């Protein structure tokens, strides 16, 4: 297929015109350019006609960003979020057919955008990360539920010595601010816009029965789970962990290990125990 | 014209509505009478989670047809293979009797504007789009239909009317036409042409589906918002179109200020009554010509 020259010219020109953040009629040079391609009529000038599409570009994409990022929108406020989203769209123009990919650059944009008050930047960056995890998990491909009867029937030595197969619908995340809880409170209208207290915490974020949920984990449980998701057996994960545990944490691991494994399997995080380590699939969840 | 011959081999599904989230409760709990539902393909391309679960519920109860908004068939960028692959995966899952998208461009140079942007009505654009439709149709291995879009601008280099353009594209591409009657009305208002000329001017044997919807009139222009009831002028246009095409699968779209399902169902019923009366006036057989089978779906 050859590239049609006239069509290329008009599409390339209008693509840029539709992404300018001021009305086209306010830019004389752009208006003149639009008039070469767009006919206009007795009711609307070429610039006014093109501007209908320009306005739609911003309305549609800002609305989509708002839907996926209620946490960021809450702390920036209505006007602040509109300014943020407008600047974001200029820096990261939508590039895929799916609107769900629109926010892919939000976290890194927050790191550099000058419109954010400095104390809020780490909070908003973490909120962006969590909201993207949320979007990602929402309609990710389904995975079969674990066979809990089979898992429960496995001998203890298998549980101890073989790596686990984890659900790809599980993400392990650590935040300085409790963004999963904050986002929930924002959704329920229970939290103000003041900068919250930092509260370092670790979470498992996962999809269960079609709902994206989070669970706060203790530090030893999170570290153990992280080692396991990297393909370690329970024994080797515990060995790795041992040297880093305080005595109290060591007690916690010893007391909680059985319950944790049972809970993680019950929640669908552990899908299977890989009794053939050679075929171990480590392409599961990635940690931040 | 007789409805006994299925148009392009495709069935007349009757009158349906768009499958939208606010209606899931009513649809899945009460199984209301509805001939068929149309889904927006892009909303179900994620392959899992709640969207897929709800789609499967719909598939187990009703015929479902896929309608896309992001193919960008008129763009000068290469066709997006990842997108097409996902579309085909979904098609395998839904067994949609045909798949449609818009006769428009949606982006260029790697930017996707997520809009249904009109094309210049030129021979160059006809050749470009028709060639791409053939590729898409071959790849999807499914009947494909193009929908005429509403437009808010026209181009200085257009050399034909919109209906001449639409006709040339679907004939050269050998594909179906999803005729959106509201879009014709909106564009006729915005650009000052006669909507009936448009309806009369398209190849009626290629019309495989109708869309009907409400819109928002701003005085100097109309925006196709899919909001509110279908207005009387659009109903009249639909009646005239059906008299020319015979009974064709018809769908009511309502995407903004979405009302209770009963209101949408009443709008579908109105379309059904009008469709029947338009056909009776012309002695057209209104028997649905090829009952759609659910076997094999899922």
XYZ file of C-alpha atoms in Angstrom:
586
model
C 0.000 0.000 0.000
C 1.454 3.380 -0.969
C 1.088 6.396 1.286
C -1.524 8.813 -0.079
C 0.174 12.239 -0.105
C -2.826 14.577 0.191
C -4.372 12.502 2.953
C -1.064 12.377 4.820
C -0.735 16.138 4.627
C -4.201 16.899 5.991
C -4.090 14.276 8.741
C -0.661 15.301 9.952
C -1.647 18.959 10.047
C -4.969 18.444 11.801
C -3.527 15.978 14.312
C -1.315 18.791 15.620
C -4.088 21.390 15.429
C -6.461 19.224 17.482
C -3.862 18.927 20.252
C -3.166 22.612 20.803
C -4.414 23.700 24.190
C -5.795 27.106 23.131
C -8.722 27.778 20.785
C -7.501 27.583 17.189
C -9.025 30.975 16.365
C -6.654 32.590 18.912
C -3.678 31.509 16.810
C -3.634 33.427 13.541
C -1.023 31.260 11.844
C -2.777 28.043 12.837
C -6.163 29.436 11.740
C -4.714 30.249 8.322
C -3.307 26.727 8.069
C -6.641 25.186 9.055
C -8.426 27.259 6.403
C -6.307 25.607 3.715
C -7.774 22.222 4.620
C -11.126 22.906 6.280
C -13.958 24.513 4.327
C -16.061 26.132 7.062
C -19.616 27.289 6.345
C -21.863 30.298 6.851
C -22.299 29.489 10.549
C -18.777 28.392 11.538
C -15.350 29.438 10.308
C -12.830 26.716 9.441
C -11.082 27.387 12.767
C -14.360 27.094 14.684
C -15.181 23.809 12.946
C -11.755 22.359 13.738
C -12.027 23.657 17.287
C -14.994 21.373 17.948
C -12.640 18.438 17.522
C -9.867 20.119 19.519
C -12.196 20.644 22.485
C -13.395 17.061 22.272
C -9.800 15.828 22.352
C -9.219 17.426 25.738
C -12.654 16.662 27.206
C -12.474 12.989 26.292
C -8.943 12.381 27.498
C -9.179 14.415 30.678
C -12.362 12.523 31.568
C -10.612 9.225 30.929
C -7.625 10.201 33.076
C -10.003 11.324 35.809
C -11.762 7.975 35.760
C -8.503 6.052 36.185
C -6.837 8.471 38.608
C -9.381 9.640 41.203
C -6.643 9.674 43.854
C -4.436 12.104 41.967
C -7.454 14.225 41.030
C -8.490 14.422 44.679
C -5.195 15.951 45.843
C -4.794 18.268 42.839
C -8.374 19.550 42.937
C -10.570 20.107 39.870
C -8.612 22.956 38.284
C -5.261 21.515 39.263
C -6.119 18.170 37.731
C -7.287 19.784 34.499
C -3.990 21.669 34.235
C -2.091 18.506 35.092
C -3.972 16.403 32.533
C -3.594 19.050 29.816
C 0.152 19.228 30.372
C 0.343 15.433 30.548
C -1.430 15.017 27.201
C 1.126 17.355 25.614
C 4.019 15.386 27.087
C 2.519 11.938 26.561
C 0.083 12.089 23.629
C -2.221 9.068 23.476
C -0.532 6.463 21.328
C -2.615 3.299 21.415
C -6.206 2.525 20.406
C -7.104 1.782 24.021
C -7.870 4.549 26.505
C -6.786 2.217 29.297
C -3.180 2.807 28.199
C -3.579 6.568 28.447
C -2.110 6.899 31.937
C 0.994 4.800 31.294
C 3.272 7.826 31.669
C 1.498 9.489 34.592
C 3.916 8.274 37.273
C 7.010 9.546 35.509
C 5.258 12.774 34.485
C 4.493 13.490 38.143
C 8.213 13.248 38.868
C 8.951 16.171 36.580
C 5.864 18.384 36.278
C 6.449 21.754 37.900
C 2.770 22.267 38.767
C 2.915 19.919 41.768
C 3.668 21.284 45.238
C 6.883 19.601 46.270
C 5.641 17.955 49.510
C 2.876 16.228 47.547
C 5.102 14.833 44.812
C 6.075 11.512 46.511
C 2.458 10.891 47.529
C 1.139 11.549 44.022
C 3.835 9.415 42.419
C 2.867 6.506 44.646
C -0.816 7.124 44.033
C -0.164 7.037 40.273
C 1.690 3.763 40.633
C -1.131 2.184 42.608
C -3.814 3.474 40.247
C -1.946 2.022 37.275
C -1.674 -1.352 39.035
C -5.405 -1.096 39.600
C -6.127 -0.412 35.901
C -3.773 -3.182 34.845
C -5.389 -5.804 37.059
C -8.972 -4.795 36.320
C -9.347 -6.621 33.017
C -6.127 -8.637 32.812
C -6.590 -12.143 31.391
C -8.291 -14.555 33.762
C -6.363 -17.341 35.454
C -7.818 -20.626 36.669
C -8.518 -20.890 40.395
C -6.059 -23.034 42.345
C -7.078 -26.582 43.172
C -7.172 -26.159 46.930
C -7.888 -29.841 47.550
C -4.819 -30.801 45.566
C -2.706 -28.144 47.269
C -3.925 -29.288 50.673
C -3.030 -32.893 49.904
C 0.606 -32.174 49.027
C 3.145 -33.549 51.531
C 4.938 -31.015 53.685
C 8.307 -31.696 52.047
C 6.869 -30.691 48.674
C 5.632 -27.403 50.145
C 9.020 -26.791 51.698
C 11.299 -27.738 48.829
C 9.455 -26.815 45.619
C 8.861 -23.371 44.222
C 5.314 -22.014 44.045
C 3.495 -20.882 40.947
C 1.957 -17.478 41.624
C -1.067 -15.864 40.026
C -0.269 -13.154 37.462
C -3.147 -11.271 39.086
C -0.995 -10.572 42.160
C 1.250 -7.511 42.564
C 3.481 -6.816 45.552
C 3.988 -3.131 46.251
C 5.600 -0.992 48.947
C 4.621 2.616 49.571
C 5.757 5.410 51.854
C 2.149 6.619 52.048
C -0.808 4.280 52.592
C -2.172 4.964 49.110
C -4.448 1.902 48.813
C -6.314 2.897 51.984
C -6.281 6.575 50.973
C -7.762 5.837 47.560
C -10.543 3.827 49.154
C -11.267 6.670 51.583
C -11.256 9.143 48.688
C -13.780 6.990 46.836
C -15.964 7.022 49.945
C -15.541 10.775 50.469
C -13.848 10.203 53.822
C -10.579 12.074 53.459
C -9.509 15.707 53.029
C -6.827 17.128 50.748
C -4.181 17.736 53.394
C -0.939 15.851 52.958
C -1.411 12.601 54.920
C 1.137 11.221 57.356
C 3.757 8.992 55.777
C 3.253 5.395 56.908
C 5.540 2.966 55.128
C 3.590 -0.147 54.305
C 3.670 -3.226 52.097
C 0.711 -4.601 50.206
C -0.465 -7.419 48.052
C -2.768 -6.029 45.357
C -4.754 -8.709 43.600
C -7.903 -9.470 41.690
C -10.292 -11.906 43.314
C -13.806 -12.685 42.068
C -13.408 -9.904 39.491
C -12.723 -7.259 42.135
C -9.326 -5.599 42.603
C -8.449 -5.731 46.305
C -5.463 -4.948 48.485
C -4.140 -6.493 51.667
C -1.604 -4.906 53.952
C 1.189 -7.335 54.847
C 3.639 -7.312 57.711
C 7.211 -6.686 56.664
C 8.416 -10.308 57.179
C 5.384 -11.712 55.338
C 5.943 -9.296 52.444
C 9.655 -10.099 52.204
C 9.000 -13.831 52.308
C 6.299 -13.553 49.665
C 8.592 -11.473 47.480
C 11.331 -14.104 47.662
C 8.806 -16.813 46.836
C 7.493 -14.936 43.799
C 11.063 -14.804 42.516
C 11.097 -18.609 42.371
C 12.643 -19.579 45.701
C 11.342 -22.609 47.556
C 9.935 -21.991 51.023
C 13.099 -23.343 52.643
C 15.461 -21.186 50.616
C 13.218 -18.124 51.006
C 13.262 -18.579 54.782
C 17.036 -19.022 54.742
C 17.446 -15.803 52.745
C 15.129 -14.008 55.094
C 16.670 -15.305 58.324
C 19.745 -13.117 58.255
C 17.607 -9.971 57.935
C 15.008 -10.687 60.618
C 14.884 -9.177 64.084
C 14.186 -11.724 66.839
C 10.579 -10.573 67.002
C 10.201 -10.914 63.254
C 11.756 -14.386 63.352
C 9.137 -15.379 65.930
C 6.439 -13.922 63.693
C 7.627 -15.958 60.698
C 7.815 -19.139 62.712
C 4.349 -18.673 64.130
C 2.740 -17.427 60.915
C 4.301 -19.461 58.143
C 1.673 -22.194 57.916
C -1.208 -19.737 58.169
C 0.322 -17.439 55.587
C 0.744 -20.194 53.007
C -2.772 -21.353 53.628
C -4.096 -17.791 53.333
C -2.104 -17.070 50.140
C -3.349 -20.237 48.505
C -6.918 -19.553 49.640
C -6.782 -16.049 48.183
C -5.685 -17.491 44.844
C -2.187 -15.991 44.993
C -0.498 -19.419 44.971
C -1.878 -21.357 42.033
C 0.247 -24.488 42.351
C 3.414 -25.968 43.756
C 5.854 -26.691 40.988
C 7.124 -30.189 41.695
C 9.425 -29.999 38.713
C 11.694 -27.081 39.527
C 13.346 -27.343 36.144
C 10.201 -26.105 34.439
C 9.775 -23.281 36.887
C 7.944 -20.322 35.422
C 9.235 -17.119 36.987
C 7.348 -14.786 34.690
C 4.790 -14.063 37.400
C 4.268 -10.873 39.312
C 7.020 -8.281 39.385
C 7.792 -6.176 42.363
C 8.277 -2.447 42.025
C -36.870 -5.512 -2.730
C -37.439 -8.671 -0.738
C -36.039 -9.423 2.638
C -35.937 -13.127 1.765
C -32.388 -12.688 0.442
C -30.099 -12.028 3.375
C -28.049 -8.944 2.616
C -24.452 -9.955 2.073
C -25.332 -13.242 3.702
C -25.996 -11.523 7.021
C -29.065 -12.048 9.167
C -31.683 -9.501 10.140
C -31.414 -9.659 13.914
C -34.389 -7.361 14.503
C -34.041 -4.368 16.827
C -31.447 -4.174 19.577
C -29.737 -1.739 21.897
C -26.171 -1.071 23.012
C -25.001 -3.147 25.979
C -24.088 -0.589 28.640
C -22.951 -0.986 32.264
C -25.866 0.852 33.960
C -28.247 -1.744 32.499
C -26.341 -4.871 33.531
C -28.489 -5.363 36.633
C -31.764 -5.358 34.691
C -30.417 -7.352 31.759
C -28.754 -10.108 33.746
C -31.339 -10.391 36.491
C -34.541 -9.983 34.483
C -33.531 -11.177 30.984
C -35.756 -8.570 29.310
C -36.983 -9.242 25.795
C -34.502 -7.750 23.338
C -33.597 -9.068 19.889
C -29.883 -8.427 20.232
C -27.185 -6.296 21.830
C -24.244 -4.450 20.355
C -20.993 -4.167 22.294
C -18.152 -1.700 21.877
C -15.332 -4.088 21.003
C -12.625 -2.060 22.762
C -14.405 -2.383 26.111
C -13.916 -6.149 26.060
C -10.449 -6.568 24.600
C -8.819 -6.996 28.025
C -9.671 -10.700 27.991
C -10.528 -11.045 31.647
C -12.134 -9.765 34.802
C -15.546 -8.273 35.196
C -15.889 -6.987 31.628
C -15.365 -10.464 30.195
C -17.658 -12.037 32.799
C -20.455 -9.637 31.873
C -19.879 -10.207 28.177
C -20.206 -13.942 28.702
C -23.470 -13.440 30.544
C -24.786 -11.437 27.604
C -23.540 -14.023 25.105
C -25.338 -16.786 26.933
C -28.645 -14.929 26.678
C -28.673 -12.806 23.521
C -27.105 -12.434 20.081
C -24.233 -9.972 20.391
C -22.611 -7.942 17.608
C -19.227 -6.230 17.849
C -18.873 -2.580 16.962
C -15.502 -0.839 17.195
C -14.378 2.753 17.575
C -10.590 2.581 17.275
C -9.679 0.799 14.050
C -8.820 4.098 12.347
C -9.385 2.603 8.915
C -8.766 5.928 7.165
C -5.470 6.759 8.843
C -2.301 6.867 6.757
C -0.493 5.067 9.589
C -0.077 1.320 9.076
C -2.913 -0.827 10.400
C -2.318 -1.682 14.049
C -1.579 -5.412 14.087
C -1.821 -5.721 17.855
C -5.245 -4.124 17.806
C -6.414 -6.352 14.960
C -5.151 -9.437 16.727
C -7.099 -8.526 19.872
C -10.167 -7.784 17.763
C -9.917 -11.185 16.122
C -9.485 -12.914 19.496
C -12.646 -11.230 20.717
C -14.462 -12.151 17.528
C -13.563 -15.800 18.027
C -15.060 -15.545 21.488
C -18.285 -13.716 20.601
C -18.924 -15.320 17.178
C -20.369 -11.957 16.210
C -22.095 -12.424 12.827
C -20.316 -9.334 11.543
C -18.019 -6.677 12.928
C -18.175 -2.965 12.249
C -16.198 0.205 12.745
C -16.305 3.769 11.457
C -15.380 5.257 8.121
C -12.949 7.730 9.613
C -9.410 8.308 10.778
C -8.564 8.425 14.481
C -4.923 9.423 14.548
C -1.657 9.591 12.664
C 2.101 9.580 13.209
C 1.713 7.284 16.185
C -0.757 9.523 18.006
C -4.258 8.184 18.633
C -6.811 10.954 19.062
C -9.668 8.589 20.006
C -12.099 10.446 17.792
C -14.063 9.603 14.670
C -12.529 12.147 12.317
C -14.048 12.593 8.883
C -12.035 11.937 5.739
C -11.787 14.185 2.697
C -14.131 12.863 0.033
C -11.517 12.178 -2.642
C -10.617 9.347 -4.988
C -7.333 9.022 -3.133
C -9.139 8.418 0.163
C -11.535 5.938 -1.470
C -8.639 3.839 -2.778
C -6.737 4.077 0.498
C -9.635 3.036 2.713
C -10.968 0.332 0.401
C -7.565 -1.343 0.216
C -7.305 -1.353 3.999
C -10.825 -2.705 4.475
C -9.909 -5.655 2.257
C -6.893 -6.380 4.447
C -8.989 -6.145 7.611
C -11.790 -8.283 6.239
C -9.348 -10.967 5.080
C -7.506 -10.937 8.384
C -10.620 -11.095 10.549
C -12.211 -13.759 8.360
C -15.548 -12.169 9.170
C -17.957 -9.877 7.352
C -17.033 -6.256 7.967
C -19.201 -3.148 7.820
C -18.276 0.523 7.812
C -20.381 3.145 9.553
C -20.843 6.672 8.232
C -19.769 9.167 10.914
C -21.238 12.488 12.018
C -18.955 15.319 11.061
C -18.400 18.868 12.185
C -16.085 19.938 9.381
C -15.698 19.431 5.652
C -12.533 19.618 3.594
C -11.531 22.066 0.904
C -10.201 19.270 -1.306
C -13.315 17.041 -1.306
C -14.434 16.236 -4.830
C -17.654 14.349 -4.143
C -20.587 14.281 -1.743
C -20.350 12.242 1.422
C -22.798 9.634 0.157
C -20.869 9.291 -3.088
C -17.738 8.775 -1.012
C -19.342 6.234 1.309
C -20.825 4.356 -1.649
C -17.523 4.276 -3.517
C -15.657 2.956 -0.489
C -18.065 0.135 0.378
C -18.406 -0.891 -3.280
C -14.655 -0.928 -3.912
C -13.952 -2.644 -0.597
C -16.860 -5.034 -1.076
C -17.986 -4.618 2.521
C -21.202 -3.896 4.353
C -22.576 -0.497 5.298
C -23.737 0.318 8.799
C -26.004 3.238 8.055
C -26.293 5.608 11.000
C -29.394 7.598 10.244
C -28.812 10.049 13.078
C -25.306 10.703 11.769
C -26.771 11.520 8.370
C -29.172 13.974 9.994
C -26.402 15.567 12.091
C -24.041 15.976 9.133
C -26.865 17.238 6.888
C -27.652 19.912 9.496
C -23.987 20.812 9.988
C -23.132 20.987 6.302
C -26.423 21.940 4.714
C -27.165 18.995 2.446
C -30.395 17.079 1.988
C -30.432 14.031 4.258
C -32.852 12.219 1.981
C -30.453 12.533 -0.957
C -27.929 10.717 1.219
C -30.350 7.925 2.138
C -31.338 7.514 -1.496
C -27.753 7.690 -2.703
C -26.095 4.812 -0.838
C -26.073 1.193 -2.111
C -29.084 -0.256 -0.304
C -28.089 -3.868 -0.840
C -24.966 -3.236 1.246
C -26.801 -1.872 4.289
C -26.372 -4.589 6.912
C -27.267 -2.555 9.979
C -28.845 0.709 11.094
C -27.910 2.933 14.006
C -30.363 5.353 15.574
C -29.559 7.805 18.380
C -30.258 11.171 19.905
C -28.009 14.208 19.577
C -27.469 17.699 21.020
C -28.399 20.732 18.964
C -26.272 23.799 19.756
C -27.935 26.005 17.154
C -24.969 26.656 14.896
C -24.120 22.978 14.880
C -25.252 19.588 16.195
C -23.043 17.236 18.175
C -23.679 13.508 17.980
C -23.852 12.894 21.717
C -26.003 9.736 21.692
C -28.056 11.516 24.295
C -31.828 11.707 24.560
C -34.556 10.273 22.367
C -34.301 9.839 18.626
C -35.970 12.939 17.186
C -38.954 12.761 14.820
C -36.961 13.899 11.774
C -34.544 11.001 12.290
C -37.404 8.527 12.713
C -38.842 9.783 9.398
C -35.487 9.355 7.720
C -35.211 5.834 9.130
C -38.664 4.960 7.774
C -37.677 6.163 4.329
C -34.421 4.236 4.487
C -36.125 0.995 5.536
C -38.532 1.330 2.622
C -35.482 1.325 0.376
C -33.515 -1.443 2.069
C -36.163 -3.692 3.560
C -35.882 -4.795 7.186
C -32.312 -4.613 8.427
C -30.851 -5.173 11.914
C -31.400 -1.932 13.785
C -29.753 -0.636 16.930
C -30.569 2.192 19.320
C -27.490 3.895 20.812
C -27.783 5.904 24.036
C -24.456 6.713 25.705
C -24.868 10.000 27.538
C -27.363 10.570 30.364
C -28.201 6.887 29.974
C -31.850 6.347 30.984
C -33.521 3.389 32.702
C -33.500 0.267 30.553
C -37.283 0.448 30.112
C -36.942 3.790 28.334
C -34.304 2.407 25.995
C -36.416 -0.704 25.381
C -39.391 1.518 24.532
C -37.226 3.330 21.979
C -36.321 -0.037 20.460
C -39.983 -0.974 20.357
C -40.738 2.261 18.524
C -38.117 1.329 15.946
C -39.663 -2.107 15.578
C -43.135 -0.673 14.968
C -41.830 1.879 12.460
C -39.766 -0.758 10.685
C -42.753 -3.057 10.325
C -45.043 -0.305 9.130
C -42.456 0.991 6.633
C -42.055 -2.476 5.192
C -45.798 -3.144 5.066
C -46.294 0.082 3.137
C -43.886 -1.212 0.514
C -45.139 -4.811 0.728
C -41.767 -5.946 2.031
C -41.585 -9.213 3.922
C -40.751 -8.486 7.541
C -40.024 -12.100 8.450
C -36.552 -12.189 9.921
C -34.576 -13.816 7.142
C -31.915 -15.813 8.892
C -32.461 -16.527 12.547
C -29.184 -16.045 14.348
C -28.008 -19.132 16.155
C -26.358 -18.966 19.518
C -24.843 -22.430 19.168
C -21.119 -22.213 19.010
C -20.919 -18.852 20.747
C -18.564 -19.065 23.747
